[in-house]
Coordinates of C-alpha atoms in Angstrom, one line a residue:
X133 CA 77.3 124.1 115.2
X134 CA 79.9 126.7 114.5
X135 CA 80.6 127.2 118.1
X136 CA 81.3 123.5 118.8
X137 CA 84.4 122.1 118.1
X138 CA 85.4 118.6 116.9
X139 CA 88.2 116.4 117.8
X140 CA 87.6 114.6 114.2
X141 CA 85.1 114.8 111.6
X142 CA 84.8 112.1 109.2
X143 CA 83.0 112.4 105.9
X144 CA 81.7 109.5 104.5
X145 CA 79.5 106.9 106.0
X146 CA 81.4 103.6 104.1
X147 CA 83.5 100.8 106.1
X148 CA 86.5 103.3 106.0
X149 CA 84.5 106.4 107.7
X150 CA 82.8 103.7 109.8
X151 CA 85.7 102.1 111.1
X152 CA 87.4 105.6 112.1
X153 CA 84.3 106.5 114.1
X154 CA 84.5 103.4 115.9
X155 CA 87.7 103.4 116.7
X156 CA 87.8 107.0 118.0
X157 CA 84.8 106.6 120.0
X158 CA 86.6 103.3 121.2
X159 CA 89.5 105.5 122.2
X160 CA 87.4 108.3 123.8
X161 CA 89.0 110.3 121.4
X162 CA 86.8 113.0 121.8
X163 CA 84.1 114.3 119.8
X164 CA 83.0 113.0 117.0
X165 CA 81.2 113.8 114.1
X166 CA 80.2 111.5 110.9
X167 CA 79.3 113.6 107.9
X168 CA 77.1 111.9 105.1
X169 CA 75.9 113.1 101.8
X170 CA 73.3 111.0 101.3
X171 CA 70.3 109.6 104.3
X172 CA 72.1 106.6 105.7
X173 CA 75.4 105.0 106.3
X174 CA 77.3 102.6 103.3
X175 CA 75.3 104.3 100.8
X176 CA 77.9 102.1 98.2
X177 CA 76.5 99.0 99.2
X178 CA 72.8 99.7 99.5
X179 CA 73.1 101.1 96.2
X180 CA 75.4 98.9 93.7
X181 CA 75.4 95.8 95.6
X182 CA 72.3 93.2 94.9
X183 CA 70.1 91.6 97.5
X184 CA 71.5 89.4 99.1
X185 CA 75.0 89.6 97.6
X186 CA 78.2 88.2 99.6
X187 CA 79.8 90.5 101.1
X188 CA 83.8 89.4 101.5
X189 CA 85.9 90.5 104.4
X190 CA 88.8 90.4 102.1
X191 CA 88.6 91.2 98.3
X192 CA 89.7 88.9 95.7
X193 CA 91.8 86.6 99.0
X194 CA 93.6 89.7 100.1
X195 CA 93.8 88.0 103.7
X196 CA 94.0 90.9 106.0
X197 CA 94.4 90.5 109.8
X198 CA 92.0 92.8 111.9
X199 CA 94.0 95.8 113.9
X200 CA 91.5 97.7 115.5
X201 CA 88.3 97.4 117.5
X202 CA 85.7 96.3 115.0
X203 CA 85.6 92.5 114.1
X204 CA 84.3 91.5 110.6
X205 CA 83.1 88.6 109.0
X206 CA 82.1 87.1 105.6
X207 CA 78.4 88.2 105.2
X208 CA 75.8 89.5 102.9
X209 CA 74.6 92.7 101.8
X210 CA 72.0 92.5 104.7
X211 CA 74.0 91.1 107.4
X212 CA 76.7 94.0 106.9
X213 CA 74.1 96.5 106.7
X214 CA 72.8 95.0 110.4
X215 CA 76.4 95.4 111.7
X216 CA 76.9 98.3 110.6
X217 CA 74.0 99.4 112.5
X218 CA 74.8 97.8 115.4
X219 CA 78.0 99.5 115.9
X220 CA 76.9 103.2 115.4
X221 CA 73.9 102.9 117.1
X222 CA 76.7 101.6 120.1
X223 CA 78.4 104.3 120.1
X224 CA 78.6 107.9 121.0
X225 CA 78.7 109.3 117.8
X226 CA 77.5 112.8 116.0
X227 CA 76.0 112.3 113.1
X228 CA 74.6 114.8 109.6
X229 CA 73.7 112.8 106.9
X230 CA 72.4 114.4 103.3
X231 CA 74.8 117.1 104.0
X232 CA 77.9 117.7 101.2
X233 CA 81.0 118.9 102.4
X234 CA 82.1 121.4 99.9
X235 CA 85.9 122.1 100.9
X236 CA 88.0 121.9 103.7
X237 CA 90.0 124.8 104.8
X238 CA 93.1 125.6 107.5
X239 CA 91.8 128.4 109.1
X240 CA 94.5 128.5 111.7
X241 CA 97.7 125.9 113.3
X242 CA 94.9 124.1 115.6
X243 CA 91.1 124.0 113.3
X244 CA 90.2 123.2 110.2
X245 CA 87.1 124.5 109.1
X246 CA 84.8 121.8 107.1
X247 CA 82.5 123.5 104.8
X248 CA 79.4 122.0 104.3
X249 CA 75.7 122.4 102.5
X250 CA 74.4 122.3 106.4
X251 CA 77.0 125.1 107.5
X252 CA 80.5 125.4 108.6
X253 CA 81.7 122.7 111.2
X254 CA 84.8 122.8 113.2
X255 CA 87.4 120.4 113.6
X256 CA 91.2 119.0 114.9
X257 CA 91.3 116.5 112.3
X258 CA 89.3 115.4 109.4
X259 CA 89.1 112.4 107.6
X260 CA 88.0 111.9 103.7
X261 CA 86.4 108.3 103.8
X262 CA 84.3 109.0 100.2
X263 CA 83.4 106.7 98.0
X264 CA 84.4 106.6 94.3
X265 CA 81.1 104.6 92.9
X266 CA 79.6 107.6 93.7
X267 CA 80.9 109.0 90.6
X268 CA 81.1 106.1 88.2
X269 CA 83.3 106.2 85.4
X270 CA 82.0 107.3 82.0
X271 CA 82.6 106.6 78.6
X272 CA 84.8 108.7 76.3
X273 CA 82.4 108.7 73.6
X274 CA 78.7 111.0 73.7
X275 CA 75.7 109.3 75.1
X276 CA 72.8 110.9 73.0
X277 CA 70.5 112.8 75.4
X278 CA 67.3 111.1 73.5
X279 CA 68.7 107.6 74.8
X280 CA 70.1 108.5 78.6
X281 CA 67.2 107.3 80.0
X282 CA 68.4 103.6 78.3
X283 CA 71.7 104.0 79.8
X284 CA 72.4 103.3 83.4
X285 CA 75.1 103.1 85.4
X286 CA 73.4 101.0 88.2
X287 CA 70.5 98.6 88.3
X288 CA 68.0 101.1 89.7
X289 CA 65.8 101.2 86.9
X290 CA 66.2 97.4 85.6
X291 CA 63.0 95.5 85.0
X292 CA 62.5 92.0 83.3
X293 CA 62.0 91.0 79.3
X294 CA 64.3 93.6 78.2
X295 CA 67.3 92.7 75.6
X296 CA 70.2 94.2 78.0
X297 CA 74.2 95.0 77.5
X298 CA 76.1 95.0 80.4
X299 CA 79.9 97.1 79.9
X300 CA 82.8 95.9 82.3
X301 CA 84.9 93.4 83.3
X302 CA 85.0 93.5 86.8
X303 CA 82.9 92.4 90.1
X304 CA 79.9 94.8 89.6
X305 CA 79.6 94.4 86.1
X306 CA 79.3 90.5 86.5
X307 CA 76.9 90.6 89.4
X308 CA 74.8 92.7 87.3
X309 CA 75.3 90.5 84.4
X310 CA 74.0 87.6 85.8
X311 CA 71.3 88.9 88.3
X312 CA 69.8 90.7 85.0
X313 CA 69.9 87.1 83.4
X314 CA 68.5 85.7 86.6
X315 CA 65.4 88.3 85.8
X316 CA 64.3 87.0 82.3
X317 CA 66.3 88.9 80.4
X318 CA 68.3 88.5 77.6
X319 CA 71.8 89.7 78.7
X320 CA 75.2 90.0 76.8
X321 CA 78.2 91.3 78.9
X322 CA 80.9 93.6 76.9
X323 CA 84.9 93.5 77.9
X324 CA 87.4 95.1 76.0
X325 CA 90.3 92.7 77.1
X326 CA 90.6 88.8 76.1
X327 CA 90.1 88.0 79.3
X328 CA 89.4 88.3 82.8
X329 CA 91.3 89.8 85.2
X330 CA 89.6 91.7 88.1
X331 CA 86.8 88.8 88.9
X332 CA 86.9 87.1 92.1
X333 CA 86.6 82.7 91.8
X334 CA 82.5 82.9 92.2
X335 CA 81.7 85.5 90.1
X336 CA 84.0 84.1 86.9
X337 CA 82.7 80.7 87.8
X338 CA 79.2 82.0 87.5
X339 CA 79.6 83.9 84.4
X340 CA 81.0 81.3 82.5
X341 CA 78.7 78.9 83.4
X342 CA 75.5 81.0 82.3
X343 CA 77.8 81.3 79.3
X344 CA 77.9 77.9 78.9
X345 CA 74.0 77.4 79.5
X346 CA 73.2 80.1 77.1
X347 CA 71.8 82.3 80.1
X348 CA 73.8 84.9 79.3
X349 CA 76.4 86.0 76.5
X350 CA 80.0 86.8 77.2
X351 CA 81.5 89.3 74.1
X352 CA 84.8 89.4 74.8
X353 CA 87.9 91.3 73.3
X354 CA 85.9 93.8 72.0
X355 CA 85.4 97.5 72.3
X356 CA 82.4 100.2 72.3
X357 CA 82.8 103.1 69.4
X358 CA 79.4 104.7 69.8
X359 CA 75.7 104.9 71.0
X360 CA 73.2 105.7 68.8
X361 CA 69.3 106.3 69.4
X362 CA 67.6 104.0 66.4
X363 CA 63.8 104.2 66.8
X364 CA 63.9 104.4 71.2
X365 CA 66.5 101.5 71.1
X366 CA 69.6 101.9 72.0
X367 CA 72.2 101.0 69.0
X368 CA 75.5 99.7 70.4
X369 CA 78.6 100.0 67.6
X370 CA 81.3 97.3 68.3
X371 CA 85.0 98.4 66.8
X372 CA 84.8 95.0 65.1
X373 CA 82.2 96.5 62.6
X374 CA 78.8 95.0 64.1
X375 CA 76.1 97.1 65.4
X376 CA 73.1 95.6 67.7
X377 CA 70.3 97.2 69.0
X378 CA 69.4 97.1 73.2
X379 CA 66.3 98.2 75.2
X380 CA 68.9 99.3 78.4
X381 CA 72.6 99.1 78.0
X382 CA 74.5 99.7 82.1
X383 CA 78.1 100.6 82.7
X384 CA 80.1 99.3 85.4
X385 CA 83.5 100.3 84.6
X386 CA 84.5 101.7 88.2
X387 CA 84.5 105.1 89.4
X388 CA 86.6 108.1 89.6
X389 CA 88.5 109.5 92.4
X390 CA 87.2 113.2 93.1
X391 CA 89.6 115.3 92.3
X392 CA 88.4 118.7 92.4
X393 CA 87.0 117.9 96.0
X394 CA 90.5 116.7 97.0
X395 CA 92.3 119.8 96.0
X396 CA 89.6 121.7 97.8
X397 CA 90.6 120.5 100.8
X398 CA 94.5 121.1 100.2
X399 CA 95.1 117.2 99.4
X400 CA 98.4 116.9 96.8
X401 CA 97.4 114.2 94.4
X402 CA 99.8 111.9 91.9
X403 CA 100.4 111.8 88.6
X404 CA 97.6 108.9 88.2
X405 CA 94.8 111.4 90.4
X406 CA 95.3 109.7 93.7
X407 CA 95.3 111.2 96.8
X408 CA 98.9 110.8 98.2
X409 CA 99.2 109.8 102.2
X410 CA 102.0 108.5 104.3
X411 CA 101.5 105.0 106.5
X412 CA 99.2 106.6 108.6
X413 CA 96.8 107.6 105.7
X414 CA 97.8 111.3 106.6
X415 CA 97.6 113.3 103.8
X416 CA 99.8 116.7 102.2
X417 CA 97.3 118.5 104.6
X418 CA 98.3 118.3 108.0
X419 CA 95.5 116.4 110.2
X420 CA 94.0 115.6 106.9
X421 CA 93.6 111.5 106.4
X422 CA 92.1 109.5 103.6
X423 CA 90.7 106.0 104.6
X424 CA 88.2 103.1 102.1
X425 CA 88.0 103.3 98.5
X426 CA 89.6 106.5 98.0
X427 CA 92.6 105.9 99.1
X428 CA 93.0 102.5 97.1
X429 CA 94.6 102.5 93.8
X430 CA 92.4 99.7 92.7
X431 CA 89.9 97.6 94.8
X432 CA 90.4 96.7 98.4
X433 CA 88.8 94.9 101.4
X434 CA 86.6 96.2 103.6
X435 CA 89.3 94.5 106.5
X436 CA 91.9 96.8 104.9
X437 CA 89.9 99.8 105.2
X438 CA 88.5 99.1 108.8
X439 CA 91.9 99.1 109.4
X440 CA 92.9 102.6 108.4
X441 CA 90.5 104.0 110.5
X442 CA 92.8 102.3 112.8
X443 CA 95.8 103.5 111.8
X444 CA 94.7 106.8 111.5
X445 CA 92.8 107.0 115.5
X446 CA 96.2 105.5 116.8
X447 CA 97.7 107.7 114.7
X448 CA 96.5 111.3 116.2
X449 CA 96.6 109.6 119.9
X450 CA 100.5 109.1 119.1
X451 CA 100.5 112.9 118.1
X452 CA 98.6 113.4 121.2
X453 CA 101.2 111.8 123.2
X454 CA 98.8 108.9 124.7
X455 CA 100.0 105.3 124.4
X456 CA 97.1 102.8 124.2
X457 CA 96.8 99.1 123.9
X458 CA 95.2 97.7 120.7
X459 CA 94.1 94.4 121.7
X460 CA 91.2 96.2 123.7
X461 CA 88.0 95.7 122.1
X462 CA 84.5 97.2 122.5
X463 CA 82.7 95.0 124.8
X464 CA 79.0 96.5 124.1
X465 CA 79.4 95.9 121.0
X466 CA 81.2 92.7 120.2
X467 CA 80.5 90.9 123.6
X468 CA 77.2 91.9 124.5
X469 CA 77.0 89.4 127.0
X470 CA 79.6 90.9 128.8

């Protein structure tokens, strides 16, 4: 591995890291390599995203016209998956999954060397296409180690019957909300503000009307101060003075962009811990690009980030001096006929 050099390495296996891969392998860019911590591709929806869940080509009617070589549709969790599939398994692409990349380093003008848990790889350019559910947000105040095995920060260990709190006010916390409610149990849903402002029109619609139906309660405008263990339950403490006890209580208050791994890798961030990139998602380190969820501020489209793997590919072809047309598209995969 140390003796072979990449054209581009991308680590992360979401739409973002996806989308790159395509499009290089599209443009014959070279080799390619697709680094992924974990042992398959879109790890962020198989894991936070229910059965059978839409899946939106444009978040919260952020229309977004396609650039690049990969079309996309409105879907579900399944029928993404499949696509997915269908596209890597199309093209020539390198691939290490459960491998972590530790740090990225500029060895000399031309390589960057990409440490990983698997051994050092070699590379032009790299792209950071991670995640940030990965690392979920956490609450400020302690979780009591007697109780963490009540407190989740995914469905994973959800059952049925149990007296649940749900904490968040956006997409993921809702879908959890009301699948939980959907599952026999008795389901209250925490937000801090007075109302809503992150929800898409089906997921507010939903909520209120399990609200409504007394499927599920919505506790709004009010706040968290601790966590207690009282007798194996968990005991929630509201800042308007009432305490209630819960067999599971789940956050879904968004993640947190790595930051320590982004300075590893030379990456400048702002003031509010995001990476900072120029219109070609090029990061402070040269040949360095960010692409998906890491390099939105807030939430974003899949469309948007299939599309910075298309700025980025055209991108380094521009530095490489090539012109290409973008209106070419990969017939094996999207016209199979042909």
């Amino acid at each position: 591995m140390e003796q072979k050099i990449y054209d581009i390495v991308i680590i992360g296996g979401g739409p973002g890291g996806i989308g790159t891969a395509i499009e290089a392998s599209a443009h014959k860019i070279g080799e390619i390599l697709l680094i992924e911590k974990t042992d398959n591709h879109s790890n962020t929806i198989r894991k936070f995203y229910k059965d059978n869940k839409r899946v939106d080509k444009d978040y919260k009617g952020q229309v977004t016209q396609l650039q690049g070589n990969v079309d996309f549709y409105d879907g579900t969790k399944e029928t993404t998956l499949d696509y997915f599939d269908d596209l890597l398994d199309s093209e020539k692409i390198d691939s290490m999954f459960n491998t972590e990349v530790e740090k990225i380093v500029r060895e000399t003008d031309d390589l960057l060397y990409i440490h990983t848990s698997s051994g050092l790889v070699k590379s032009r350019n790299a792209v950071i296409s991670i995640g940030k559910m990965g690392k979920p947000n956490k609450p400020s105040y302690k979780i009591p180690p007697s109780i963490k095995a009540n407190v989740n920060f995914n469905l994973d260990k959800c059952s049925s019957n149990e007296k649940i709190l749900v904490v968040g006010g956006g997409n993921s916390a809702a879908e959890y909300a009301y699948d939980l409610a959907d599952q026999s149990n008795n389901v209250t849903m925490v937000y801090r503000k007075a109302e809503f402002s992150r929800l898409n029109e089906t997921n507010e619609e939903i909520l209120h009307k399990y609200h409504g139906e007394e499927k599920l309660r919505l506790r709004m405008n009010t706040d968290i101060e601790s966590l207690e263990n009282d007798s194996g339950k968990v005991k929630v403490n509201f800042n308007d003075g009432f305490s209630v006890l819960y067999d599971r209580v789940i956050y879904a208050i968004g993640g947190t962009t790595p930051v320590d791994f982004l300075k590893s890798c030379g990456v400048e961030v702002n003031e509010n811990n995001q990476p900072i990139f120029d219109e070609h998602q090029e990061t402070s380190a040269k040949c360095v690009y960010v692409a998906g969820d890491i390099a939105f501020k807030s939430g974003g489209s899949i469309a948007i980030a299939l599309n910075h793997g298309y700025h980025i590919v055209n991108n380094i072809i521009r530095k490489r001096g090539r012109i290409f047309s973008h209106t070419e598209k990969v017939a094996s995969v999207l016209n199979p006929a042909n």
